JSON list of C-alpha atoms in Angstrom, two decimals:
[
{"chain": "A", "resi": 70, "resn": "UNK", "atom": "CA", "xyz": [0.00, 0.00, 0.00]},
{"chain": "A", "resi": 71, "resn": "UNK", "atom": "CA", "xyz": [1.17, 3.50, -0.80]},
{"chain": "A", "resi": 72, "resn": "UNK", "atom": "CA", "xyz": [0.43, 6.32, 1.53]},
{"chain": "A", "resi": 73, "resn": "UNK", "atom": "CA", "xyz": [1.57, 9.87, 2.00]},
{"chain": "A", "resi": 74, "resn": "UNK", "atom": "CA", "xyz": [1.93, 10.73, 5.65]},
{"chain": "A", "resi": 75, "resn": "UNK", "atom": "CA", "xyz": [2.90, 14.39, 5.52]},
{"chain": "A", "resi": 76, "resn": "UNK", "atom": "CA", "xyz": [2.61, 17.21, 3.10]},
{"chain": "A", "resi": 77, "resn": "UNK", "atom": "CA", "xyz": [4.72, 20.32, 3.35]},
{"chain": "A", "resi": 78, "resn": "UNK", "atom": "CA", "xyz": [3.10, 23.43, 2.00]},
{"chain": "A", "resi": 79, "resn": "UNK", "atom": "CA", "xyz": [5.35, 26.17, 0.66]},
{"chain": "A", "resi": 80, "resn": "UNK", "atom": "CA", "xyz": [4.67, 29.77, -0.22]},
{"chain": "A", "resi": 81, "resn": "UNK", "atom": "CA", "xyz": [6.90, 32.32, -1.88]},
{"chain": "A", "resi": 82, "resn": "UNK", "atom": "CA", "xyz": [7.63, 35.68, -0.33]},
{"chain": "A", "resi": 83, "resn": "UNK", "atom": "CA", "xyz": [9.52, 38.19, -2.45]},
{"chain": "A", "resi": 84, "resn": "UNK", "atom": "CA", "xyz": [10.82, 35.44, -4.70]},
{"chain": "A", "resi": 85, "resn": "UNK", "atom": "CA", "xyz": [12.04, 33.15, -1.91]},
{"chain": "A", "resi": 86, "resn": "UNK", "atom": "CA", "xyz": [10.55, 29.91, -0.66]},
{"chain": "A", "resi": 87, "resn": "UNK", "atom": "CA", "xyz": [9.34, 29.81, 2.90]},
{"chain": "A", "resi": 88, "resn": "UNK", "atom": "CA", "xyz": [7.95, 26.69, 4.55]},
{"chain": "A", "resi": 89, "resn": "UNK", "atom": "CA", "xyz": [4.51, 27.60, 5.77]},
{"chain": "A", "resi": 90, "resn": "UNK", "atom": "CA", "xyz": [3.15, 24.52, 7.49]},
{"chain": "A", "resi": 91, "resn": "UNK", "atom": "CA", "xyz": [3.36, 20.76, 7.77]},
{"chain": "A", "resi": 92, "resn": "UNK", "atom": "CA", "xyz": [0.03, 19.00, 7.34]},
{"chain": "A", "resi": 93, "resn": "UNK", "atom": "CA", "xyz": [-0.51, 15.50, 8.73]},
{"chain": "A", "resi": 94, "resn": "UNK", "atom": "CA", "xyz": [-2.43, 13.52, 6.11]},
{"chain": "A", "resi": 95, "resn": "UNK", "atom": "CA", "xyz": [-2.69, 10.23, 7.98]},
{"chain": "A", "resi": 96, "resn": "UNK", "atom": "CA", "xyz": [-6.30, 10.95, 8.92]},
{"chain": "A", "resi": 97, "resn": "UNK", "atom": "CA", "xyz": [-7.41, 11.76, 5.37]},
{"chain": "A", "resi": 98, "resn": "UNK", "atom": "CA", "xyz": [-8.69, 9.01, 3.11]},
{"chain": "A", "resi": 99, "resn": "UNK", "atom": "CA", "xyz": [-7.82, 10.64, -0.21]},
{"chain": "A", "resi": 100, "resn": "UNK", "atom": "CA", "xyz": [-4.59, 12.36, -1.09]},
{"chain": "A", "resi": 101, "resn": "UNK", "atom": "CA", "xyz": [-5.32, 14.03, -4.41]},
{"chain": "A", "resi": 102, "resn": "UNK", "atom": "CA", "xyz": [-3.95, 12.18, -7.43]},
{"chain": "A", "resi": 103, "resn": "UNK", "atom": "CA", "xyz": [-2.05, 9.72, -5.24]},
{"chain": "A", "resi": 104, "resn": "UNK", "atom": "CA", "xyz": [-5.20, 7.73, -4.61]},
{"chain": "A", "resi": 105, "resn": "UNK", "atom": "CA", "xyz": [-6.49, 7.51, -8.19]},
{"chain": "A", "resi": 106, "resn": "UNK", "atom": "CA", "xyz": [-4.47, 5.36, -10.60]},
{"chain": "A", "resi": 107, "resn": "UNK", "atom": "CA", "xyz": [-2.98, 2.99, -8.06]},
{"chain": "A", "resi": 108, "resn": "UNK", "atom": "CA", "xyz": [-6.16, 1.51, -6.71]},
{"chain": "A", "resi": 109, "resn": "UNK", "atom": "CA", "xyz": [-6.84, -1.98, -8.00]},
{"chain": "A", "resi": 110, "resn": "UNK", "atom": "CA", "xyz": [-4.45, -1.84, -10.99]},
{"chain": "A", "resi": 111, "resn": "UNK", "atom": "CA", "xyz": [-1.86, -4.58, -11.35]},
{"chain": "A", "resi": 112, "resn": "UNK", "atom": "CA", "xyz": [1.74, -3.43, -11.04]},
{"chain": "A", "resi": 113, "resn": "UNK", "atom": "CA", "xyz": [2.44, -4.45, -14.66]},
{"chain": "A", "resi": 114, "resn": "UNK", "atom": "CA", "xyz": [-0.23, -2.07, -15.97]},
{"chain": "A", "resi": 115, "resn": "UNK", "atom": "CA", "xyz": [1.02, 0.77, -13.80]},
{"chain": "A", "resi": 116, "resn": "UNK", "atom": "CA", "xyz": [4.62, 0.16, -14.89]},
{"chain": "A", "resi": 117, "resn": "UNK", "atom": "CA", "xyz": [3.63, -0.01, -18.57]},
{"chain": "A", "resi": 118, "resn": "UNK", "atom": "CA", "xyz": [1.82, 3.33, -18.22]},
{"chain": "A", "resi": 119, "resn": "UNK", "atom": "CA", "xyz": [4.90, 4.95, -16.67]},
{"chain": "A", "resi": 120, "resn": "UNK", "atom": "CA", "xyz": [7.15, 3.46, -19.37]},
{"chain": "A", "resi": 121, "resn": "UNK", "atom": "CA", "xyz": [4.81, 4.83, -22.06]},
{"chain": "A", "resi": 122, "resn": "UNK", "atom": "CA", "xyz": [4.92, 8.30, -20.52]},
{"chain": "A", "resi": 123, "resn": "UNK", "atom": "CA", "xyz": [8.73, 8.22, -20.34]},
{"chain": "A", "resi": 124, "resn": "UNK", "atom": "CA", "xyz": [8.94, 7.02, -23.96]},
{"chain": "A", "resi": 125, "resn": "UNK", "atom": "CA", "xyz": [6.79, 9.97, -25.09]},
{"chain": "A", "resi": 126, "resn": "UNK", "atom": "CA", "xyz": [8.93, 12.41, -23.12]},
{"chain": "A", "resi": 127, "resn": "UNK", "atom": "CA", "xyz": [12.04, 10.85, -24.68]},
{"chain": "A", "resi": 128, "resn": "UNK", "atom": "CA", "xyz": [10.54, 11.19, -28.17]},
{"chain": "A", "resi": 129, "resn": "UNK", "atom": "CA", "xyz": [9.93, 14.89, -27.54]},
{"chain": "A", "resi": 130, "resn": "UNK", "atom": "CA", "xyz": [13.51, 15.28, -26.26]},
{"chain": "A", "resi": 131, "resn": "UNK", "atom": "CA", "xyz": [14.89, 13.61, -29.42]},
{"chain": "A", "resi": 132, "resn": "UNK", "atom": "CA", "xyz": [12.82, 16.03, -31.49]},
{"chain": "A", "resi": 133, "resn": "UNK", "atom": "CA", "xyz": [14.43, 18.96, -29.65]},
{"chain": "A", "resi": 134, "resn": "UNK", "atom": "CA", "xyz": [17.87, 17.37, -30.09]},
{"chain": "A", "resi": 135, "resn": "UNK", "atom": "CA", "xyz": [17.48, 17.11, -33.87]},
{"chain": "A", "resi": 136, "resn": "UNK", "atom": "CA", "xyz": [16.22, 20.70, -34.01]},
{"chain": "A", "resi": 137, "resn": "UNK", "atom": "CA", "xyz": [19.14, 21.94, -31.96]},
{"chain": "A", "resi": 138, "resn": "UNK", "atom": "CA", "xyz": [21.72, 20.07, -34.03]},
{"chain": "A", "resi": 139, "resn": "UNK", "atom": "CA", "xyz": [21.16, 21.68, -37.41]},
{"chain": "A", "resi": 140, "resn": "UNK", "atom": "CA", "xyz": [17.62, 20.45, -38.02]},
{"chain": "A", "resi": 141, "resn": "UNK", "atom": "CA", "xyz": [18.78, 16.96, -38.97]},
{"chain": "A", "resi": 142, "resn": "UNK", "atom": "CA", "xyz": [16.09, 16.05, -41.54]},
{"chain": "A", "resi": 143, "resn": "UNK", "atom": "CA", "xyz": [16.82, 12.31, -41.46]},
{"chain": "A", "resi": 144, "resn": "UNK", "atom": "CA", "xyz": [16.68, 12.23, -37.67]},
{"chain": "A", "resi": 145, "resn": "UNK", "atom": "CA", "xyz": [13.54, 14.35, -37.58]},
{"chain": "A", "resi": 146, "resn": "UNK", "atom": "CA", "xyz": [11.73, 12.25, -40.17]},
{"chain": "A", "resi": 147, "resn": "UNK", "atom": "CA", "xyz": [12.58, 9.08, -38.24]},
{"chain": "A", "resi": 148, "resn": "UNK", "atom": "CA", "xyz": [10.42, 10.33, -35.37]},
{"chain": "A", "resi": 149, "resn": "UNK", "atom": "CA", "xyz": [7.25, 10.44, -37.46]},
{"chain": "A", "resi": 150, "resn": "UNK", "atom": "CA", "xyz": [4.97, 7.68, -38.78]},
{"chain": "A", "resi": 151, "resn": "UNK", "atom": "CA", "xyz": [4.13, 7.70, -42.50]},
{"chain": "A", "resi": 152, "resn": "UNK", "atom": "CA", "xyz": [0.77, 9.48, -42.15]},
{"chain": "A", "resi": 153, "resn": "UNK", "atom": "CA", "xyz": [1.99, 12.17, -39.71]},
{"chain": "A", "resi": 154, "resn": "UNK", "atom": "CA", "xyz": [1.12, 15.83, -39.83]},
{"chain": "A", "resi": 155, "resn": "UNK", "atom": "CA", "xyz": [3.59, 18.53, -38.75]},
{"chain": "A", "resi": 156, "resn": "UNK", "atom": "CA", "xyz": [1.95, 21.92, -38.13]},
{"chain": "A", "resi": 157, "resn": "UNK", "atom": "CA", "xyz": [3.37, 25.29, -37.17]},
{"chain": "A", "resi": 158, "resn": "UNK", "atom": "CA", "xyz": [1.70, 28.67, -36.98]},
{"chain": "A", "resi": 159, "resn": "UNK", "atom": "CA", "xyz": [4.90, 30.14, -38.47]},
{"chain": "A", "resi": 160, "resn": "UNK", "atom": "CA", "xyz": [5.92, 27.55, -41.07]},
{"chain": "A", "resi": 161, "resn": "UNK", "atom": "CA", "xyz": [2.72, 25.88, -42.25]},
{"chain": "A", "resi": 162, "resn": "UNK", "atom": "CA", "xyz": [1.52, 22.28, -42.34]},
{"chain": "A", "resi": 163, "resn": "UNK", "atom": "CA", "xyz": [3.29, 19.28, -43.87]},
{"chain": "A", "resi": 164, "resn": "UNK", "atom": "CA", "xyz": [1.53, 15.96, -44.42]},
{"chain": "A", "resi": 165, "resn": "UNK", "atom": "CA", "xyz": [3.46, 12.69, -44.35]},
{"chain": "A", "resi": 166, "resn": "UNK", "atom": "CA", "xyz": [7.02, 11.72, -43.50]},
{"chain": "A", "resi": 167, "resn": "UNK", "atom": "CA", "xyz": [8.39, 12.65, -46.96]},
{"chain": "A", "resi": 168, "resn": "UNK", "atom": "CA", "xyz": [6.95, 16.18, -46.81]},
{"chain": "A", "resi": 169, "resn": "UNK", "atom": "CA", "xyz": [8.18, 16.62, -43.24]},
{"chain": "A", "resi": 170, "resn": "UNK", "atom": "CA", "xyz": [11.67, 15.50, -44.31]},
{"chain": "A", "resi": 171, "resn": "UNK", "atom": "CA", "xyz": [11.67, 17.90, -47.25]},
{"chain": "A", "resi": 172, "resn": "UNK", "atom": "CA", "xyz": [10.62, 20.82, -45.03]},
{"chain": "A", "resi": 173, "resn": "UNK", "atom": "CA", "xyz": [13.14, 19.97, -42.30]},
{"chain": "A", "resi": 174, "resn": "UNK", "atom": "CA", "xyz": [15.97, 19.72, -44.85]},
{"chain": "A", "resi": 175, "resn": "UNK", "atom": "CA", "xyz": [15.35, 23.37, -45.83]},
{"chain": "A", "resi": 176, "resn": "UNK", "atom": "CA", "xyz": [14.52, 24.97, -42.47]},
{"chain": "A", "resi": 177, "resn": "UNK", "atom": "CA", "xyz": [18.16, 25.31, -41.40]},
{"chain": "A", "resi": 178, "resn": "UNK", "atom": "CA", "xyz": [18.54, 28.08, -43.97]},
{"chain": "A", "resi": 179, "resn": "UNK", "atom": "CA", "xyz": [15.90, 30.09, -42.04]},
{"chain": "A", "resi": 180, "resn": "UNK", "atom": "CA", "xyz": [16.79, 29.06, -38.50]},
{"chain": "A", "resi": 181, "resn": "UNK", "atom": "CA", "xyz": [20.55, 29.39, -38.15]},
{"chain": "A", "resi": 182, "resn": "UNK", "atom": "CA", "xyz": [20.71, 28.31, -34.52]},
{"chain": "A", "resi": 183, "resn": "UNK", "atom": "CA", "xyz": [18.15, 27.08, -32.00]},
{"chain": "A", "resi": 184, "resn": "UNK", "atom": "CA", "xyz": [17.92, 25.74, -28.49]},
{"chain": "A", "resi": 185, "resn": "UNK", "atom": "CA", "xyz": [14.62, 24.07, -27.56]},
{"chain": "A", "resi": 186, "resn": "UNK", "atom": "CA", "xyz": [13.46, 23.54, -23.99]},
{"chain": "A", "resi": 187, "resn": "UNK", "atom": "CA", "xyz": [10.45, 21.21, -23.83]},
{"chain": "A", "resi": 188, "resn": "UNK", "atom": "CA", "xyz": [9.18, 21.62, -20.29]},
{"chain": "A", "resi": 189, "resn": "UNK", "atom": "CA", "xyz": [6.26, 20.78, -18.00]},
{"chain": "A", "resi": 190, "resn": "UNK", "atom": "CA", "xyz": [5.11, 17.61, -19.78]},
{"chain": "A", "resi": 191, "resn": "UNK", "atom": "CA", "xyz": [1.55, 16.49, -19.15]},
{"chain": "A", "resi": 192, "resn": "UNK", "atom": "CA", "xyz": [1.03, 13.08, -20.75]},
{"chain": "A", "resi": 193, "resn": "UNK", "atom": "CA", "xyz": [-2.20, 11.12, -20.47]},
{"chain": "A", "resi": 194, "resn": "UNK", "atom": "CA", "xyz": [-2.16, 7.49, -21.59]},
{"chain": "A", "resi": 195, "resn": "UNK", "atom": "CA", "xyz": [-5.55, 5.98, -22.44]},
{"chain": "A", "resi": 196, "resn": "UNK", "atom": "CA", "xyz": [-6.84, 3.20, -20.20]},
{"chain": "A", "resi": 197, "resn": "UNK", "atom": "CA", "xyz": [-6.20, 0.61, -22.93]},
{"chain": "A", "resi": 198, "resn": "UNK", "atom": "CA", "xyz": [-2.64, 1.91, -23.43]},
{"chain": "A", "resi": 199, "resn": "UNK", "atom": "CA", "xyz": [-3.11, 2.28, -27.19]},
{"chain": "A", "resi": 200, "resn": "UNK", "atom": "CA", "xyz": [-3.14, 6.07, -27.43]},
{"chain": "A", "resi": 201, "resn": "UNK", "atom": "CA", "xyz": [-1.87, 9.05, -25.50]},
{"chain": "A", "resi": 202, "resn": "UNK", "atom": "CA", "xyz": [-2.14, 12.81, -25.57]},
{"chain": "A", "resi": 203, "resn": "UNK", "atom": "CA", "xyz": [0.32, 15.27, -24.22]},
{"chain": "A", "resi": 204, "resn": "UNK", "atom": "CA", "xyz": [1.26, 18.89, -23.91]},
{"chain": "A", "resi": 205, "resn": "UNK", "atom": "CA", "xyz": [4.62, 20.51, -23.32]},
{"chain": "A", "resi": 206, "resn": "UNK", "atom": "CA", "xyz": [5.62, 24.13, -23.02]},
{"chain": "A", "resi": 207, "resn": "UNK", "atom": "CA", "xyz": [8.29, 25.23, -25.46]},
{"chain": "A", "resi": 208, "resn": "UNK", "atom": "CA", "xyz": [10.90, 27.82, -24.64]},
{"chain": "A", "resi": 209, "resn": "UNK", "atom": "CA", "xyz": [13.04, 28.36, -27.71]},
{"chain": "A", "resi": 210, "resn": "UNK", "atom": "CA", "xyz": [15.99, 30.59, -28.27]},
{"chain": "A", "resi": 211, "resn": "UNK", "atom": "CA", "xyz": [16.82, 30.98, -31.95]},
{"chain": "A", "resi": 212, "resn": "UNK", "atom": "CA", "xyz": [18.64, 33.02, -34.55]},
{"chain": "A", "resi": 213, "resn": "UNK", "atom": "CA", "xyz": [16.23, 33.39, -37.47]},
{"chain": "A", "resi": 214, "resn": "UNK", "atom": "CA", "xyz": [16.92, 35.06, -40.80]},
{"chain": "A", "resi": 215, "resn": "UNK", "atom": "CA", "xyz": [14.50, 37.69, -42.00]},
{"chain": "A", "resi": 216, "resn": "UNK", "atom": "CA", "xyz": [13.40, 38.04, -45.61]},
{"chain": "A", "resi": 217, "resn": "UNK", "atom": "CA", "xyz": [14.56, 41.26, -47.29]},
{"chain": "A", "resi": 218, "resn": "UNK", "atom": "CA", "xyz": [11.84, 43.35, -48.85]}
]
Protein backbone atom coordinates (compact mmCIF):
# COMPACT_ATOMS: atom_id res chain seq x y z
CA UNK A 1 0.00 0.00 0.00
CA UNK A 2 1.17 3.50 -0.80
CA UNK A 3 0.43 6.32 1.53
CA UNK A 4 1.57 9.87 2.00
CA UNK A 5 1.93 10.73 5.65
CA UNK A 6 2.90 14.39 5.52
CA UNK A 7 2.61 17.21 3.10
CA UNK A 8 4.72 20.32 3.35
CA UNK A 9 3.10 23.43 2.00
CA UNK A 10 5.35 26.17 0.66
CA UNK A 11 4.67 29.77 -0.22
CA UNK A 12 6.90 32.32 -1.88
CA UNK A 13 7.63 35.68 -0.33
CA UNK A 14 9.52 38.19 -2.45
CA UNK A 15 10.82 35.44 -4.70
CA UNK A 16 12.04 33.15 -1.91
CA UNK A 17 10.55 29.91 -0.66
CA UNK A 18 9.34 29.81 2.90
CA UNK A 19 7.95 26.69 4.55
CA UNK A 20 4.51 27.60 5.77
CA UNK A 21 3.15 24.52 7.49
CA UNK A 22 3.36 20.76 7.77
CA UNK A 23 0.03 19.00 7.34
CA UNK A 24 -0.51 15.50 8.73
CA UNK A 25 -2.43 13.52 6.11
CA UNK A 26 -2.69 10.23 7.98
CA UNK A 27 -6.30 10.95 8.92
CA UNK A 28 -7.41 11.76 5.37
CA UNK A 29 -8.69 9.01 3.11
CA UNK A 30 -7.82 10.64 -0.21
CA UNK A 31 -4.59 12.36 -1.09
CA UNK A 32 -5.32 14.03 -4.41
CA UNK A 33 -3.95 12.18 -7.43
CA UNK A 34 -2.05 9.72 -5.24
CA UNK A 35 -5.20 7.73 -4.61
CA UNK A 36 -6.49 7.51 -8.19
CA UNK A 37 -4.47 5.36 -10.60
CA UNK A 38 -2.98 2.99 -8.06
CA UNK A 39 -6.16 1.51 -6.71
CA UNK A 40 -6.84 -1.98 -8.00
CA UNK A 41 -4.45 -1.84 -10.99
CA UNK A 42 -1.86 -4.58 -11.35
CA UNK A 43 1.74 -3.43 -11.04
CA UNK A 44 2.44 -4.45 -14.66
CA UNK A 45 -0.23 -2.07 -15.97
CA UNK A 46 1.02 0.77 -13.80
CA UNK A 47 4.62 0.16 -14.89
CA UNK A 48 3.63 -0.01 -18.57
CA UNK A 49 1.82 3.33 -18.22
CA UNK A 50 4.90 4.95 -16.67
CA UNK A 51 7.15 3.46 -19.37
CA UNK A 52 4.81 4.83 -22.06
CA UNK A 53 4.92 8.30 -20.52
CA UNK A 54 8.73 8.22 -20.34
CA UNK A 55 8.94 7.02 -23.96
CA UNK A 56 6.79 9.97 -25.09
CA UNK A 57 8.93 12.41 -23.12
CA UNK A 58 12.04 10.85 -24.68
CA UNK A 59 10.54 11.19 -28.17
CA UNK A 60 9.93 14.89 -27.54
CA UNK A 61 13.51 15.28 -26.26
CA UNK A 62 14.89 13.61 -29.42
CA UNK A 63 12.82 16.03 -31.49
CA UNK A 64 14.43 18.96 -29.65
CA UNK A 65 17.87 17.37 -30.09
CA UNK A 66 17.48 17.11 -33.87
CA UNK A 67 16.22 20.70 -34.01
CA UNK A 68 19.14 21.94 -31.96
CA UNK A 69 21.72 20.07 -34.03
CA UNK A 70 21.16 21.68 -37.41
CA UNK A 71 17.62 20.45 -38.02
CA UNK A 72 18.78 16.96 -38.97
CA UNK A 73 16.09 16.05 -41.54
CA UNK A 74 16.82 12.31 -41.46
CA UNK A 75 16.68 12.23 -37.67
CA UNK A 76 13.54 14.35 -37.58
CA UNK A 77 11.73 12.25 -40.17
CA UNK A 78 12.58 9.08 -38.24
CA UNK A 79 10.42 10.33 -35.37
CA UNK A 80 7.25 10.44 -37.46
CA UNK A 81 4.97 7.68 -38.78
CA UNK A 82 4.13 7.70 -42.50
CA UNK A 83 0.77 9.48 -42.15
CA UNK A 84 1.99 12.17 -39.71
CA UNK A 85 1.12 15.83 -39.83
CA UNK A 86 3.59 18.53 -38.75
CA UNK A 87 1.95 21.92 -38.13
CA UNK A 88 3.37 25.29 -37.17
CA UNK A 89 1.70 28.67 -36.98
CA UNK A 90 4.90 30.14 -38.47
CA UNK A 91 5.92 27.55 -41.07
CA UNK A 92 2.72 25.88 -42.25
CA UNK A 93 1.52 22.28 -42.34
CA UNK A 94 3.29 19.28 -43.87
CA UNK A 95 1.53 15.96 -44.42
CA UNK A 96 3.46 12.69 -44.35
CA UNK A 97 7.02 11.72 -43.50
CA UNK A 98 8.39 12.65 -46.96
CA UNK A 99 6.95 16.18 -46.81
CA UNK A 100 8.18 16.62 -43.24
CA UNK A 101 11.67 15.50 -44.31
CA UNK A 102 11.67 17.90 -47.25
CA UNK A 103 10.62 20.82 -45.03
CA UNK A 104 13.14 19.97 -42.30
CA UNK A 105 15.97 19.72 -44.85
CA UNK A 106 15.35 23.37 -45.83
CA UNK A 107 14.52 24.97 -42.47
CA UNK A 108 18.16 25.31 -41.40
CA UNK A 109 18.54 28.08 -43.97
CA UNK A 110 15.90 30.09 -42.04
CA UNK A 111 16.79 29.06 -38.50
CA UNK A 112 20.55 29.39 -38.15
CA UNK A 113 20.71 28.31 -34.52
CA UNK A 114 18.15 27.08 -32.00
CA UNK A 115 17.92 25.74 -28.49
CA UNK A 116 14.62 24.07 -27.56
CA UNK A 117 13.46 23.54 -23.99
CA UNK A 118 10.45 21.21 -23.83
CA UNK A 119 9.18 21.62 -20.29
CA UNK A 120 6.26 20.78 -18.00
CA UNK A 121 5.11 17.61 -19.78
CA UNK A 122 1.55 16.49 -19.15
CA UNK A 123 1.03 13.08 -20.75
CA UNK A 124 -2.20 11.12 -20.47
CA UNK A 125 -2.16 7.49 -21.59
CA UNK A 126 -5.55 5.98 -22.44
CA UNK A 127 -6.84 3.20 -20.20
CA UNK A 128 -6.20 0.61 -22.93
CA UNK A 129 -2.64 1.91 -23.43
CA UNK A 130 -3.11 2.28 -27.19
CA UNK A 131 -3.14 6.07 -27.43
CA UNK A 132 -1.87 9.05 -25.50
CA UNK A 133 -2.14 12.81 -25.57
CA UNK A 134 0.32 15.27 -24.22
CA UNK A 135 1.26 18.89 -23.91
CA UNK A 136 4.62 20.51 -23.32
CA UNK A 137 5.62 24.13 -23.02
CA UNK A 138 8.29 25.23 -25.46
CA UNK A 139 10.90 27.82 -24.64
CA UNK A 140 13.04 28.36 -27.71
CA UNK A 141 15.99 30.59 -28.27
CA UNK A 142 16.82 30.98 -31.95
CA UNK A 143 18.64 33.02 -34.55
CA UNK A 144 16.23 33.39 -37.47
CA UNK A 145 16.92 35.06 -40.80
CA UNK A 146 14.50 37.69 -42.00
CA UNK A 147 13.40 38.04 -45.61
CA UNK A 148 14.56 41.26 -47.29
CA UNK A 149 11.84 43.35 -48.85
